[in-house]
CSV table of C-alpha atoms and ligand atoms in Angstrom, one decimal:
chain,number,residue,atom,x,y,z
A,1175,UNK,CA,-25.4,33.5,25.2
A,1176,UNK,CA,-23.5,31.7,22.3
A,1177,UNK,CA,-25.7,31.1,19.3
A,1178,UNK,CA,-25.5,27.5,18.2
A,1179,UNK,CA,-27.1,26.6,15.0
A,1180,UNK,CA,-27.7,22.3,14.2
A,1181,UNK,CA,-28.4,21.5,10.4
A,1182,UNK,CA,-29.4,17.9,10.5
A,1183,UNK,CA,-30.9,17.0,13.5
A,1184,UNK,CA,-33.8,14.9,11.9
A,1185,UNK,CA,-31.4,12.2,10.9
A,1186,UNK,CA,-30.1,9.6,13.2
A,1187,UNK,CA,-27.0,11.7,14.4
A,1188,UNK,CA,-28.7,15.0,14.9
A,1189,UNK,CA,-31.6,13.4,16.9
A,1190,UNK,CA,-29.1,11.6,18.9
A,1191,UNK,CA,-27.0,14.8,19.5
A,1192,UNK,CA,-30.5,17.0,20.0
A,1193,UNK,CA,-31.2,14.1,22.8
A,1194,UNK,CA,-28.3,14.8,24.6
A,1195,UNK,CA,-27.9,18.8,24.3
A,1196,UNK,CA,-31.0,18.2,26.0
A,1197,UNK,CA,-30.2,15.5,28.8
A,1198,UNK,CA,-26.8,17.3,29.7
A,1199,UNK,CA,-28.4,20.9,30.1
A,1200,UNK,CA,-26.8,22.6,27.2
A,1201,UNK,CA,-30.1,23.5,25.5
A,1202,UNK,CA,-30.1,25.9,28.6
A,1203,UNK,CA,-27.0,27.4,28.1
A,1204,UNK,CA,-26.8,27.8,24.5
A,1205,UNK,CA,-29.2,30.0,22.3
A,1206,UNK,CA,-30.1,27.2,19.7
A,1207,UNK,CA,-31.6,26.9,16.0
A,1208,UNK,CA,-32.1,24.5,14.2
A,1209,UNK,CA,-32.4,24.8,10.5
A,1210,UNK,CA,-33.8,22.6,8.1
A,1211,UNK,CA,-33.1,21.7,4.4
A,1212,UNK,CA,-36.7,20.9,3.7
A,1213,UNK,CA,-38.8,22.5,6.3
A,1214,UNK,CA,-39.8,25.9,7.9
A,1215,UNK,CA,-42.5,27.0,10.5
A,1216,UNK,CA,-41.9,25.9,14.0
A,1217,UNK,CA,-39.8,23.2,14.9
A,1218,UNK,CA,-38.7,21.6,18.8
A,1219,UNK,CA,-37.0,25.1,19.9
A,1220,UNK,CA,-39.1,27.4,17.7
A,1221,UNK,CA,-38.8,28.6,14.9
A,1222,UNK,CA,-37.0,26.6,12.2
A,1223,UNK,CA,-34.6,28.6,9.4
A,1224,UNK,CA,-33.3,27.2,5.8
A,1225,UNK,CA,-30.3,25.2,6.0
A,1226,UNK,CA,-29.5,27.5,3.1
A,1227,UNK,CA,-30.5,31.1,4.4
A,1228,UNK,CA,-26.8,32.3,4.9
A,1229,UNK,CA,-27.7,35.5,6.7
A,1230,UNK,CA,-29.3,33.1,9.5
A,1231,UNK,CA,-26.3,30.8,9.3
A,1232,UNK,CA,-23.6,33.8,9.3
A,1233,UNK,CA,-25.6,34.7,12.6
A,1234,UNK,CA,-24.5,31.7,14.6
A,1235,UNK,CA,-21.3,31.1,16.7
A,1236,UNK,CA,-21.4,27.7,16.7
A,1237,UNK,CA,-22.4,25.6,14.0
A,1238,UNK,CA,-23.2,21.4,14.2
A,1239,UNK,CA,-23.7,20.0,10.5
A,1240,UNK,CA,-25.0,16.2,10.7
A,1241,UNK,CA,-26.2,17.2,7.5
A,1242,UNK,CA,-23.4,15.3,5.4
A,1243,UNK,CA,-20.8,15.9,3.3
A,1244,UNK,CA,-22.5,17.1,0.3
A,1245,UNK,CA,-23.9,19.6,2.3
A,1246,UNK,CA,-20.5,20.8,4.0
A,1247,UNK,CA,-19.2,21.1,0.3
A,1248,UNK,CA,-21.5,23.2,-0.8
A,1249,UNK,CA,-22.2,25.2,2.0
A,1250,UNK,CA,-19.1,25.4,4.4
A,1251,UNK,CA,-16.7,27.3,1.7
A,1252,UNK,CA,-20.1,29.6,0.5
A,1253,UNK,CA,-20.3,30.8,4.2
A,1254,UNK,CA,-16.3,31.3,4.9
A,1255,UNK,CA,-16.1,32.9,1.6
A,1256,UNK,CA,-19.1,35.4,3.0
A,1257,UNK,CA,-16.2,36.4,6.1
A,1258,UNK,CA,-18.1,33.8,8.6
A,1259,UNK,CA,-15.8,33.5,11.6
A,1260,UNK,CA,-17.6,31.0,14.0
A,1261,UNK,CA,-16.8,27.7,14.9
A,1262,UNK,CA,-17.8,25.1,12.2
A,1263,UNK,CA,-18.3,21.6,13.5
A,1264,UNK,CA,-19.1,18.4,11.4
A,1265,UNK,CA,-20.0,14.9,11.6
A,1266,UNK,CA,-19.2,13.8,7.9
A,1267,UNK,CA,-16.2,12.9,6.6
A,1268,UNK,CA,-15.3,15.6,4.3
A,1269,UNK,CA,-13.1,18.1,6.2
A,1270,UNK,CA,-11.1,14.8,7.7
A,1271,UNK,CA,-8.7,14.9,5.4
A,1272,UNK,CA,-8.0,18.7,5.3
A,1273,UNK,CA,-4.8,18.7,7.2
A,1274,UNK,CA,-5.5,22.0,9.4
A,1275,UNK,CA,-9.0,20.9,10.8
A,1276,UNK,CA,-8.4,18.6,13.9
A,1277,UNK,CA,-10.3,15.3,14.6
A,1278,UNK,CA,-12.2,16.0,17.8
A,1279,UNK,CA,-12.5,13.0,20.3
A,1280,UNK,CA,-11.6,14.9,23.5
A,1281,UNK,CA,-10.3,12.3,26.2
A,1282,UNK,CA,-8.1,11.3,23.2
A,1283,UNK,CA,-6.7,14.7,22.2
A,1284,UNK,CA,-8.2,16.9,24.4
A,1285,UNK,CA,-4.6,19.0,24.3
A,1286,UNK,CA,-4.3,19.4,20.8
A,1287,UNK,CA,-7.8,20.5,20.3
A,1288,UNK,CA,-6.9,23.3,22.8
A,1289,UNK,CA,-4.1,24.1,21.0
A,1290,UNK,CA,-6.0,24.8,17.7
A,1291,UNK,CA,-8.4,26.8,19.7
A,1292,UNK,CA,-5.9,28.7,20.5
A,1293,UNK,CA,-4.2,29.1,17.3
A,1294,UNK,CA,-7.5,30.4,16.2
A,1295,UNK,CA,-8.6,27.2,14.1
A,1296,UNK,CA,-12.5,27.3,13.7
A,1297,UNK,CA,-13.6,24.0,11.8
A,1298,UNK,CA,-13.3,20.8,13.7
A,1299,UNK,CA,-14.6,17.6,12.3
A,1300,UNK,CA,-15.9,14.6,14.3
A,1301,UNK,CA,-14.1,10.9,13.4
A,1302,UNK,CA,-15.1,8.0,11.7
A,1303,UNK,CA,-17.2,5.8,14.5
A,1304,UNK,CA,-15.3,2.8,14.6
A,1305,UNK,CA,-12.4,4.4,14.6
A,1306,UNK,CA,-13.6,6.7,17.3
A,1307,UNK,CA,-14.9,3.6,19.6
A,1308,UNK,CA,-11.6,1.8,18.9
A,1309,UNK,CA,-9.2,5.0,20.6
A,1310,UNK,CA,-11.5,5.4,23.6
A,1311,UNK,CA,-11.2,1.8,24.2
A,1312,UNK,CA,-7.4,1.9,24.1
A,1313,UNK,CA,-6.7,5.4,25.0
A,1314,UNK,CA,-4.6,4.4,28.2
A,1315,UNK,CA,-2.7,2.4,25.9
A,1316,UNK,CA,-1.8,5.1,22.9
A,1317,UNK,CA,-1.2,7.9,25.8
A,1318,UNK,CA,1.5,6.2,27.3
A,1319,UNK,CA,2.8,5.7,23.7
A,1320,UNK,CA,2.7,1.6,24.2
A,1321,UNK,CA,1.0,0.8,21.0
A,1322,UNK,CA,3.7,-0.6,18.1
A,1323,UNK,CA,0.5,-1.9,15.5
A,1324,UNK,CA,-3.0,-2.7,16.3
A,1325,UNK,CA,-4.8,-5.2,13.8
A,1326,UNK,CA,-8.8,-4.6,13.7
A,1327,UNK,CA,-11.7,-6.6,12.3
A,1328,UNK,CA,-15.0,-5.0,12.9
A,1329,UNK,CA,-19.1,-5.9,13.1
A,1330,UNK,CA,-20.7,-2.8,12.3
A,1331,UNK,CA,-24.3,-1.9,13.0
A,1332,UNK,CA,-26.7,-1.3,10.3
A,1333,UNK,CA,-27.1,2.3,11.5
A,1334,UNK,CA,-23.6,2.7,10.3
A,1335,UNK,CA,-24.6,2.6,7.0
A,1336,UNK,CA,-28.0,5.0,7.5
A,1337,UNK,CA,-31.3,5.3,8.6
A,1338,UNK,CA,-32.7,3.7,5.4
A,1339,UNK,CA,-30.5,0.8,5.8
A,1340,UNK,CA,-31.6,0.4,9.5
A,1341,UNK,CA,-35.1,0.4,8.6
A,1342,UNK,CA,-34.6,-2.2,5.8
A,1343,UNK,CA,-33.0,-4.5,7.9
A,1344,UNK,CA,-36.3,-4.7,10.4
A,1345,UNK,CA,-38.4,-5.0,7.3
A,1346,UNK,CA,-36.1,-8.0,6.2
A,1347,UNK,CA,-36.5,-9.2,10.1
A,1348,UNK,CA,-40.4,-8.8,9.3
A,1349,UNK,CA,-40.3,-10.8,6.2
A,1350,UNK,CA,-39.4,-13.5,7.8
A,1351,UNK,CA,-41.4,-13.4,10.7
A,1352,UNK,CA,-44.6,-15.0,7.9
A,1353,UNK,CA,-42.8,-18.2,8.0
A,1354,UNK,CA,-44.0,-21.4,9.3
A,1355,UNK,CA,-41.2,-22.0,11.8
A,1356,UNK,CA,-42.6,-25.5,12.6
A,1357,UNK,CA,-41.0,-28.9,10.7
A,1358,UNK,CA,-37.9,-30.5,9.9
A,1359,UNK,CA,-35.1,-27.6,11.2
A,1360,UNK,CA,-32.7,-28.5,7.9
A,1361,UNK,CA,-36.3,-28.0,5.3
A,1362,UNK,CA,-36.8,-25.2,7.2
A,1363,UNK,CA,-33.3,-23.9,6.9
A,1364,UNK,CA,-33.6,-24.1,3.2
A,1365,UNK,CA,-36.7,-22.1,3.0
A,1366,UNK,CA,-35.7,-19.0,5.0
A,1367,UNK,CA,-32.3,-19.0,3.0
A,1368,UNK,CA,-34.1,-19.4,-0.1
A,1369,UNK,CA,-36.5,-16.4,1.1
A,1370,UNK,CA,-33.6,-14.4,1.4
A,1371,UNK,CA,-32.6,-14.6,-2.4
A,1372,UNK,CA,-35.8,-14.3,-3.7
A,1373,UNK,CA,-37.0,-11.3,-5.8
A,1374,UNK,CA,-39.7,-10.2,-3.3
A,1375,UNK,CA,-37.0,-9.8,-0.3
A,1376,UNK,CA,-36.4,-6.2,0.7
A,1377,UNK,CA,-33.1,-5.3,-0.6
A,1378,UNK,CA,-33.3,-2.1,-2.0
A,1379,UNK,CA,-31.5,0.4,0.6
A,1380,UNK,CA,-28.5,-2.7,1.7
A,1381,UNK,CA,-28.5,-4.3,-1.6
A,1382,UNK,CA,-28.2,-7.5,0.1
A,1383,UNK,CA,-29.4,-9.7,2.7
A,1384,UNK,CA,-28.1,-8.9,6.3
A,1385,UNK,CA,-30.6,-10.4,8.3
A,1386,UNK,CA,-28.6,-14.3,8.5
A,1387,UNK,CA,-26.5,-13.4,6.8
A,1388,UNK,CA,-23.0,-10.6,6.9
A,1389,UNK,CA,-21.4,-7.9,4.1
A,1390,UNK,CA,-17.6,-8.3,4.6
A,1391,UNK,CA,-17.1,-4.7,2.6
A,1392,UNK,CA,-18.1,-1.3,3.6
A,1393,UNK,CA,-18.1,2.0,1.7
A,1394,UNK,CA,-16.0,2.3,-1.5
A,1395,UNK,CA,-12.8,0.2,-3.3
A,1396,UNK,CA,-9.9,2.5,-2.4
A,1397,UNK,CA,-6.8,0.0,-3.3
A,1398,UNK,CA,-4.8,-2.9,-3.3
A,1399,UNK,CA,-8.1,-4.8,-1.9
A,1400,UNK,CA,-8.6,-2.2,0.8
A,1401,UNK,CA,-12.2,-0.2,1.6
A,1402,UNK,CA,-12.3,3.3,2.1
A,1403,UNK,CA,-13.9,2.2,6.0
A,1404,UNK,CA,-10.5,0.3,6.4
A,1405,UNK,CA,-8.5,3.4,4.5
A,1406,UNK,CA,-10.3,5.5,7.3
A,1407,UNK,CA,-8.6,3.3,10.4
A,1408,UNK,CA,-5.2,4.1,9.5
A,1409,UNK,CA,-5.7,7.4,8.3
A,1410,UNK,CA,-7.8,8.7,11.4
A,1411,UNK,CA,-6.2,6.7,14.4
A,1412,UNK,CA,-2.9,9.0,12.8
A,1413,UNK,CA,-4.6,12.2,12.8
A,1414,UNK,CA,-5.8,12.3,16.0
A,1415,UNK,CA,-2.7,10.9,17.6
A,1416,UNK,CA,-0.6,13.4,15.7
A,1417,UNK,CA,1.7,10.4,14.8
A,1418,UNK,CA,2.0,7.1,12.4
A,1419,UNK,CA,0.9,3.6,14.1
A,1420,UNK,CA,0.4,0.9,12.0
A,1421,UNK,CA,-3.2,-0.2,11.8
A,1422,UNK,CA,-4.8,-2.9,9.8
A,1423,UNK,CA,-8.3,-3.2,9.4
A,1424,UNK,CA,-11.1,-5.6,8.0
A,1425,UNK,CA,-14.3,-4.1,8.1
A,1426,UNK,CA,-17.7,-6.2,8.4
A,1427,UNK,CA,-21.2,-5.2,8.5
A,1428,UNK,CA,-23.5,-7.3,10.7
A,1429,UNK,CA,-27.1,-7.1,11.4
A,1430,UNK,CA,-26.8,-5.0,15.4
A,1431,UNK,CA,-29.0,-1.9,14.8
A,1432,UNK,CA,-26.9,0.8,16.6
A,1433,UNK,CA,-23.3,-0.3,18.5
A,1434,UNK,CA,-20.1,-1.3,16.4
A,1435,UNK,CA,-18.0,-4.0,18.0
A,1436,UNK,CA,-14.2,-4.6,17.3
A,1437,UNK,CA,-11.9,-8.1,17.8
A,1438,UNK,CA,-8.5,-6.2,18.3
A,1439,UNK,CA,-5.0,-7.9,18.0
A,1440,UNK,CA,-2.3,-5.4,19.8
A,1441,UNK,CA,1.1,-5.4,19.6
A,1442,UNK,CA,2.9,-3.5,22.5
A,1443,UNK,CA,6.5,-2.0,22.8
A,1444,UNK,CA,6.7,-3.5,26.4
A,1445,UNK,CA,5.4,-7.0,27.8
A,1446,UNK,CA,3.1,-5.5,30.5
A,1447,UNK,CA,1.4,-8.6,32.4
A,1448,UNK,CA,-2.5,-8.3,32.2
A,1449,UNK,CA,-3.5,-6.8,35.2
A,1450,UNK,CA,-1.7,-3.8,34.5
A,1451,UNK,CA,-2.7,-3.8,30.7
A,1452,UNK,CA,-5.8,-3.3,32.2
A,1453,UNK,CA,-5.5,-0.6,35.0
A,1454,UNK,CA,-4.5,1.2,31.8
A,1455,UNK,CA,-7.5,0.9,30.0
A,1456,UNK,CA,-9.8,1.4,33.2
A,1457,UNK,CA,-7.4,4.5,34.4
A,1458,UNK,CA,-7.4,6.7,30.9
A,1459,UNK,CA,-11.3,7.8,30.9
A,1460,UNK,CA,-14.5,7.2,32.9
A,1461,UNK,CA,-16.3,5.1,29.5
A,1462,UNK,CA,-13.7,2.5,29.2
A,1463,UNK,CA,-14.1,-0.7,31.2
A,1464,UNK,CA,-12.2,-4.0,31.6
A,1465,UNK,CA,-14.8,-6.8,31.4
A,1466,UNK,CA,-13.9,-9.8,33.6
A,1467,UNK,CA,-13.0,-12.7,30.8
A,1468,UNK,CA,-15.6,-15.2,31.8
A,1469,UNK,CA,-18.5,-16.5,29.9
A,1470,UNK,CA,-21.2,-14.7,32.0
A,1471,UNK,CA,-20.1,-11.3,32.3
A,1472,UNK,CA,-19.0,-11.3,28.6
A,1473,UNK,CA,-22.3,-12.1,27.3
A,1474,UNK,CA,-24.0,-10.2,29.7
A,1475,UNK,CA,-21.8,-6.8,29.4
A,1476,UNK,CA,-19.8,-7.0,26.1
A,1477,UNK,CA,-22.7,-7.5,23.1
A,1478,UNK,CA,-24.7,-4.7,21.1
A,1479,UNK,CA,-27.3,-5.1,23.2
A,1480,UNK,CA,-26.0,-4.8,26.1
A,1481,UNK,CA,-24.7,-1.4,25.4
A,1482,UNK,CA,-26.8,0.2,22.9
A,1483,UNK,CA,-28.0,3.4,23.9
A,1484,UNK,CA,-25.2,4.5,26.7
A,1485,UNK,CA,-21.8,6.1,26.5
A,1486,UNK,CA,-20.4,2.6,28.0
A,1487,UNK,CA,-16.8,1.6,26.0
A,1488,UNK,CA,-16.5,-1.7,27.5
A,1489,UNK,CA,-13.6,-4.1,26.7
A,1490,UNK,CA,-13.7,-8.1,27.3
A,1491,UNK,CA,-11.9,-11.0,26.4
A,1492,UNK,CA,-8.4,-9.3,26.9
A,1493,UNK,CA,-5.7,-12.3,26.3
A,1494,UNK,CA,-2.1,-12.0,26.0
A,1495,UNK,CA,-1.3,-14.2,23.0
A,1496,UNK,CA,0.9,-16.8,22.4
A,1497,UNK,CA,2.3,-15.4,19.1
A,1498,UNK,CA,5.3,-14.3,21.9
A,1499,UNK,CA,5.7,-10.9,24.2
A,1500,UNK,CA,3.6,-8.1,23.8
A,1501,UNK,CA,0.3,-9.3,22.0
A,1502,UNK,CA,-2.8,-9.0,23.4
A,1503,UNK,CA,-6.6,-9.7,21.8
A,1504,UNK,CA,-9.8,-7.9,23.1
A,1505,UNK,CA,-13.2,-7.5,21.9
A,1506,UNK,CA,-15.2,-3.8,22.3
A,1507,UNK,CA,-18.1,-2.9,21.7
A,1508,UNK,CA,-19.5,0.9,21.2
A,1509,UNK,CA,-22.9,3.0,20.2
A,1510,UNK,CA,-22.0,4.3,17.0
A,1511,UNK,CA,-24.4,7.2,16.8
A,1512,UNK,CA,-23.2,7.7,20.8
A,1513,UNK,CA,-19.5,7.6,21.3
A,1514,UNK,CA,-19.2,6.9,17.5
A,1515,UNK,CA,-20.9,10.0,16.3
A,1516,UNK,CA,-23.2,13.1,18.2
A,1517,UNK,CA,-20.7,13.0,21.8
A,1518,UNK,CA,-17.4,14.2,20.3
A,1519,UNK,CA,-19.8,17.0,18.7
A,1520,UNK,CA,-21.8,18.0,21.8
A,1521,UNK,CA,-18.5,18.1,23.8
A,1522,UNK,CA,-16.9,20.4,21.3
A,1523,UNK,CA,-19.4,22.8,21.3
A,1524,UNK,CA,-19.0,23.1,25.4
A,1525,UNK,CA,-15.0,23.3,24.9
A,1526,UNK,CA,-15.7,26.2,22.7
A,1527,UNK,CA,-17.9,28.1,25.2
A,1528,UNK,CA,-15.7,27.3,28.3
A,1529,UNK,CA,-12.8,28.5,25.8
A,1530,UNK,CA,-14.4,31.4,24.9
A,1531,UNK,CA,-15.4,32.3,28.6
A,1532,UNK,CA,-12.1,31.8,29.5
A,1533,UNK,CA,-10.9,34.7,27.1
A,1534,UNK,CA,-13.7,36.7,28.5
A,1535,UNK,CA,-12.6,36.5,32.1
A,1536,UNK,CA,-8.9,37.0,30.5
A,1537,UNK,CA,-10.3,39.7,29.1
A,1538,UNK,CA,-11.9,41.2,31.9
A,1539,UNK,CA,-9.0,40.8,34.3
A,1540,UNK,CA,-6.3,42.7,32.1
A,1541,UNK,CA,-8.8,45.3,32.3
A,1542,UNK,CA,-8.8,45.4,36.1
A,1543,UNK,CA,-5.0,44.8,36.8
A,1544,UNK,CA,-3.2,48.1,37.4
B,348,HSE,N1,-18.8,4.5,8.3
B,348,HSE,C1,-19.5,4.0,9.4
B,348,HSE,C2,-20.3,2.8,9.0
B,348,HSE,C3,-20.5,5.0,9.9
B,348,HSE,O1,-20.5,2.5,7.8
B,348,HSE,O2,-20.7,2.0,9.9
B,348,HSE,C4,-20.0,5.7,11.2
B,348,HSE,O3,-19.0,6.7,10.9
């Protein structure tokens, strides 16, 4: 049995991912450990190693760090420079930009990441969410090669920004829940927003108010006006396509706890009419589905709540535009720790084994042919 090893899984990714080793079996056909930065003794599958021991780590096939990039920068070079040779895979954004180690999101580039397999590539590195949730959406679109610039604005969950962030926001929810929602609605308008820029409102993890309220900016200043989370939709949408394709993006956190959403504007090479924009989408992978464009089954299938919790990619209010041929709006909607985060890992792990049990049975053939 393949030794996996997850560093991590106590945060919001890790659990996630832990959740669905469990749900899709692999727990049974890996032999997993899970180390910790902080605790030892027995954990969910036994006993529980350092996150620093490096002769437990250098033991492993398979390694899943949700741990975050601090941790891959110390720790990743440490154990290659110790002659590790197993499969390193991460969820932070570290490796990303290292131009060997592939993005993994395998309906997307499924072929590619066989191809580094195969070239004997061993660190892989999950995406950015959004950006993740935004290629699975359109993937029928990019593999036909159809897409000439996609412009993206985005309402990120507060579980984007961590666990601490997530929390905060119900206790800002909370603090407002002691209000006296009776009276004049415009009196009591004024006293809620007041509430939420006075000193005693819970700020300390967002640094601002997102309950009523939204943060137009997300992670660092990287130039010209631009955050590193909009940098990241350019960058990563190129990566994992192996080619350039323009893409704009305005990035917005909102107060949904766990699914990003995304109001896209597409520009296509060809005019295609709608229905067959949409075979495209609904054709390209068994997550991504056309929602009818009507009032009731948009708010009842395309919101964060709707789809929090499931693997669902759908895509609603699809529009050709009248800004002339070949534009088309949607709105989708994804579970960022889902789709957006622990899935691309899980998946890679079981690409691995069938890849290695592939060069088994290669293996064991050559040794039977005459
Ligand atoms: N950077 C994302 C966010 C987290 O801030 O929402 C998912 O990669």
């Amino acid at each position: 049995m393949m030794k996996l090893g997850i560093i991590g899984w106590r945060g919001m990714v890790g659990s996630v991912l832990l959740d669905r080793l469990n749900e899709c079996g692999d727990l049974d056909i890996f032999n997993t450990t899970l180390f910790s930065t902080s605790q030892t003794g027995r954990g969910p599958l036994g006993e529980l190693k350092s996150s620093f021991d490096y002769d437990a780590l250098a033991s492993m096939d398979i390694i899943i760090s949700c741990q975050g990039s601090e941790y891959t920068k110390e720790v990743h070079p440490l154990l290659r420079g110790k002659g590790w040779n197993g499969h390193w895979i991460d969820a932070s954004s570290h490796l990303r930009t290292m131009k060997d180690v592939p993005i993994i999101l395998d309906p997307i580039n499924r072929k590619d990441i066989d191809a580094a397999l195969k070239n004997n590539q061993k660190d892989f590195v999950g995406g950015n969410c959004t950006v993740s949730l935004m290629m699975l959406a359109l993937g029928g679109l990019f593999s036909r090669d159809l897409v000439e610039w996609v412009s993206c604005v985005t309402y990120q969950a507060a579980s984007g920004a961590g666990s601490a962030q997530l929390r905060e926001l119900f206790s800002q929810i909370a603090h407002l829940k002691e209000m006296d929602l009776s009276g004049d609605i415009l009196k009591l308008e004024k006293e809620v927003t007041g509430a939420l820029s006075h000193s005693s409102f819970p700020i300390e993890s967002l640094q601002h108010p997102l309950v009523g309220n939204l943060l137009p900016w997300i992670d660092s200043e990287v130039e010209d006006g631009m955050s590193k989370e909009e940098w990241k939709g350019a960058f990563e949408t190129a990566k994992i396509l192996g080619k350039y394709i323009p893409v704009e993006s305005l990035c917005v956190r909102v107060g949904a706890f766990r699914c990003h959403s995304q109001a896209l504007t597409i520009k296509l090479k060809e005019d295609l009419p709608l229905d067959e924009f949409e075979n495209l989408i609904n054709s390209h992978n068994e997550w991504a589905r056309v929602i009818p464009n009507n009032k009731a089954d948009t708010l009842k299938h395309l919101t964060p709540v709707a789809v929090s919790g499931t693997l669902s990619i759908p895509v609603g209010r699809v529009r050709k535009l009248s800004f002339g041929p070949g534009h088309y709006s949607l709105f989708t909607v994804g579970d960022q720790l889902l789709w957006g985060a622990a899935e691309p890992l899980r998946r890679m792990a079981r690409i691995i084994l069938d890849f290695k049990n592939q060069g088994l049975r290669r293996d064991y053939e050559l040794s039977r042919s005459p």
